[in-house]
Short mmCIF file of C-alpha atoms and ligand atoms in Angstrom, two decimals:
data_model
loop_
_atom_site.label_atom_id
_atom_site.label_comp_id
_atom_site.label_asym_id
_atom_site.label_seq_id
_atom_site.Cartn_x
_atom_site.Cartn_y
_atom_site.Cartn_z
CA UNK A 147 19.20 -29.87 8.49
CA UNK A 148 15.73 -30.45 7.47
CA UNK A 149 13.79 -27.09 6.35
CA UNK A 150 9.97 -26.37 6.48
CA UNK A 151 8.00 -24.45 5.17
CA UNK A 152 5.54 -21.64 7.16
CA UNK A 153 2.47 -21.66 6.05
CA UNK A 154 1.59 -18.37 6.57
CA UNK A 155 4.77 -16.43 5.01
CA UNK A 156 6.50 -19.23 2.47
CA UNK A 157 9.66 -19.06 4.69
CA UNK A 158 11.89 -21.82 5.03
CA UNK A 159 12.69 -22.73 8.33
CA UNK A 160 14.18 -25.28 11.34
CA UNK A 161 11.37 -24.95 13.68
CA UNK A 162 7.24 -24.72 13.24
CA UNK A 163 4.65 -23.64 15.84
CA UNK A 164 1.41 -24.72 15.48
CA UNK A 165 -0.61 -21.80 16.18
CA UNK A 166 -4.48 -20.91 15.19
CA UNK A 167 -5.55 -18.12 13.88
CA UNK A 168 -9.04 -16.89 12.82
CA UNK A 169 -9.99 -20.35 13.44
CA UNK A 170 -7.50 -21.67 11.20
CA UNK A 171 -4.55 -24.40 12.44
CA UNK A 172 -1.52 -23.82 10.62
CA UNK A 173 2.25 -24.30 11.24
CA UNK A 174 3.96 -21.44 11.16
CA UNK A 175 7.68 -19.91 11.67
CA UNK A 176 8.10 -18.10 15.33
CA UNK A 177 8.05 -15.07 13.24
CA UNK A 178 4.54 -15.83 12.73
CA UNK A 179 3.53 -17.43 15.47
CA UNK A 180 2.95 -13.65 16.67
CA UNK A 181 -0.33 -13.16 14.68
CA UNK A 182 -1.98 -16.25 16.47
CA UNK A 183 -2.53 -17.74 19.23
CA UNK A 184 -0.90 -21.06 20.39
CA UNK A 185 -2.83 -24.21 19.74
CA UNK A 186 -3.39 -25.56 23.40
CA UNK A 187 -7.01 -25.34 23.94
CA UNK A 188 -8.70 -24.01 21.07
CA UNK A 189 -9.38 -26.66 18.46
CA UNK A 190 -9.82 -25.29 14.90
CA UNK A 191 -13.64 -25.28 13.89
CA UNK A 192 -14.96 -28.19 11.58
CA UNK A 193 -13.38 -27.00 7.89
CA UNK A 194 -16.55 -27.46 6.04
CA UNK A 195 -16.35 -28.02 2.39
CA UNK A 196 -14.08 -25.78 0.94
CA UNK A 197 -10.39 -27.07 0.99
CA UNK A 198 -8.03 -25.89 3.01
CA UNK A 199 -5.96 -24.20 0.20
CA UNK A 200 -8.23 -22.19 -0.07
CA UNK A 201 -9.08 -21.09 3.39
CA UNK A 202 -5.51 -20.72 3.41
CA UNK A 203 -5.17 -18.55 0.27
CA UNK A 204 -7.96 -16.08 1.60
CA UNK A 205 -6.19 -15.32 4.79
CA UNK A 206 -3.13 -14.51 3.73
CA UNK A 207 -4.93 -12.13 1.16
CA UNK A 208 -6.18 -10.73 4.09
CA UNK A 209 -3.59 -10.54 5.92
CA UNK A 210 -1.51 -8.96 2.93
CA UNK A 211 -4.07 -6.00 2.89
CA UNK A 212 -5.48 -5.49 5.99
CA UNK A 213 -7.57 -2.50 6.25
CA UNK A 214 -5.30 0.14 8.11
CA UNK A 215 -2.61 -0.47 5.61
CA UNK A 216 -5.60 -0.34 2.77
CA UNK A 217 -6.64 3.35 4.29
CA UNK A 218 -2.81 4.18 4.16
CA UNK A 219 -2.69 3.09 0.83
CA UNK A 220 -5.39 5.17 -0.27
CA UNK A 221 -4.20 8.18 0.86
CA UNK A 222 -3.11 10.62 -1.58
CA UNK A 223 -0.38 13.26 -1.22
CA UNK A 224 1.08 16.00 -3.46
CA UNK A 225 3.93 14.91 -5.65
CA UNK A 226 7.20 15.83 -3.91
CA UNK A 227 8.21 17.51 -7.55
CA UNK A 228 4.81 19.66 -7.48
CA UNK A 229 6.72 22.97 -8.19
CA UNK A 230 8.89 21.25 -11.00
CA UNK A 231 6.02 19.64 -12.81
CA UNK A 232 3.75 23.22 -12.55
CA UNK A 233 6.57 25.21 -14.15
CA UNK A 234 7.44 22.77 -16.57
CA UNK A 235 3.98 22.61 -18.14
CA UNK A 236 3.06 26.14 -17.84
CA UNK A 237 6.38 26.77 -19.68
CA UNK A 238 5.15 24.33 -22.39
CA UNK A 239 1.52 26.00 -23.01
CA UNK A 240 3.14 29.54 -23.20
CA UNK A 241 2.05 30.71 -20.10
CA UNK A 242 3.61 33.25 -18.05
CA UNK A 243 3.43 33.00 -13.93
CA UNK A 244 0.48 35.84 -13.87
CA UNK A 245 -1.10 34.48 -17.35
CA UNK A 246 -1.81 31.32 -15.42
CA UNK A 247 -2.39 33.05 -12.10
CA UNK A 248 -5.40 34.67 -14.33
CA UNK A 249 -6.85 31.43 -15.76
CA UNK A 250 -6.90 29.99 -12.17
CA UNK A 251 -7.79 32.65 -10.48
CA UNK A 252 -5.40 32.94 -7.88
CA UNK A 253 -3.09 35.44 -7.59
CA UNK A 254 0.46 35.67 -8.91
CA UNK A 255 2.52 35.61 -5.60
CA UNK A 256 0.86 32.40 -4.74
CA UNK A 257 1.46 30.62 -7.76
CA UNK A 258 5.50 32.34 -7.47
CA UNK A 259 5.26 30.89 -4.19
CA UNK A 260 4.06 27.37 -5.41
CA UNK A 261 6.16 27.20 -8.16
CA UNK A 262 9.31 27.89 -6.23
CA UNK A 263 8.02 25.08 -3.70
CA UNK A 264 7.61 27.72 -0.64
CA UNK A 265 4.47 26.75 -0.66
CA UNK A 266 2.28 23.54 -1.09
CA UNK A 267 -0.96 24.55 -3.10
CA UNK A 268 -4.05 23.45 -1.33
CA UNK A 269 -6.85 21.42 -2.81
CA UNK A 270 -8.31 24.03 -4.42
CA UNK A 271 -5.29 25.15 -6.48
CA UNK A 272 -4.08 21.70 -6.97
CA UNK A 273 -7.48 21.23 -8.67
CA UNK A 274 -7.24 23.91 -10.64
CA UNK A 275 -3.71 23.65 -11.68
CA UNK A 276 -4.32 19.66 -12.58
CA UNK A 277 -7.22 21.11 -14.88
CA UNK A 278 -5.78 24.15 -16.31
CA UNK A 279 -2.15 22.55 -16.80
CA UNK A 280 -3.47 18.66 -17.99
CA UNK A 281 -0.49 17.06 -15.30
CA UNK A 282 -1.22 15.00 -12.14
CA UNK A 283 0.04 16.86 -8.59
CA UNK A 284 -1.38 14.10 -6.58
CA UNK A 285 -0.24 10.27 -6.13
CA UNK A 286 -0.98 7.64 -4.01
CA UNK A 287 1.39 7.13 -1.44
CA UNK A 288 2.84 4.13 -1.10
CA UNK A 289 3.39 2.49 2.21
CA UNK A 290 6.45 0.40 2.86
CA UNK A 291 4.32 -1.96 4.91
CA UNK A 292 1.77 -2.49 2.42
CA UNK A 293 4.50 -3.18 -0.68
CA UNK A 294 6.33 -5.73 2.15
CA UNK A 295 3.39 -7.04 2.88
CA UNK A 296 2.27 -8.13 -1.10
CA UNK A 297 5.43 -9.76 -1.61
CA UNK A 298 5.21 -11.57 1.18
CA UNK A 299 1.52 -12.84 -0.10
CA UNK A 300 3.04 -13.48 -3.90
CA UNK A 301 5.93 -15.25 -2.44
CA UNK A 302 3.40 -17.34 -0.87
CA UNK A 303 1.81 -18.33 -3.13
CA UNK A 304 4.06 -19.17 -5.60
CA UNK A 305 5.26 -21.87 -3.13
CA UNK A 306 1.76 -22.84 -2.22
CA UNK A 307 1.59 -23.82 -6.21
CA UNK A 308 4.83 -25.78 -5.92
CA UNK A 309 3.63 -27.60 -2.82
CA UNK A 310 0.13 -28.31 -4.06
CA UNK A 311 2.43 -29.84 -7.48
ZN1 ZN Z 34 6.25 -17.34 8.77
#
């Protein structure tokens, strides 16, 4: 059985499809195949000077972060452990609930709330708290698509290197 290799995702496989996309020709597994469109009519534009590699290497970086996934990334999101991590340092500076409810400003029920995780602390709070306590209540969250999506891109490149050798 005779394997090749996609060009877009570093997969071996049986079977390539030549497919174009965003003006480039490349062979690709059927998995792929789905991003572009079937090379029938359209002939891929003159290459120009730069070398295919690295045509090749900038769209997959593209494709690895493409900008909906790049807003998703971005997006940040309370810690699920908020309530755990507030406690814990208050606990460690000495604080009582209503001694920090004082230096924040807020009032003590809300931080009870917060700490107890009834309630998520809004932006305002979470600011506060962040400053007052010295933790981080906010992360990026990662998206599953995005983290498949880089490996995919490393993969590929690591056998673009072994193919180029
Ligand atoms: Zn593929």
């Amino acid at each position: 059985m005779i394997l090749m290799i996609c060009e877009m995702c570093g997969k071996n496989v049986t079977f390539l499809k030549k497919v174009t996309i965003e003006g480039v020709m490349l062979d690709v597994c059927s998995e792929c195949a789905k991003f572009g469109i079937e090379s029938k009519k359209e002939t891929p534009k003159e290459q120009g000077p730069r070398p295919i590699i690295a045509q090749r290497l900038e769209f997959r970086e593209k494709r690895a972060r493409p900008r909906d996934v790049l807003e998703r990334m971005e997006k940040e999101d309370i810690v699920e452990d908020y309530a755990q991590r507030i406690r814990i340092a208050r606990e460690k500076l000495g604080l009582s609930q209503k001694e920090l409810a004082m230096k924040i400003n807020e009032r003590v029920t809300i931080l009870s709330k917060i700490e107890s995780a009834q309630m998520r602390p809004d932006e305002k709070i979470i600011a506060k708290l962040q400053k007052e306590l010295g933790i981080v209540l906010k992360e990026k969250i990662p998206e599953v698509v995005a983290a498949k999506e880089s490996a995919r891109a490393s993969l590929t490149l690591a056998d673009l290197i072994k193919m180029q050798k």
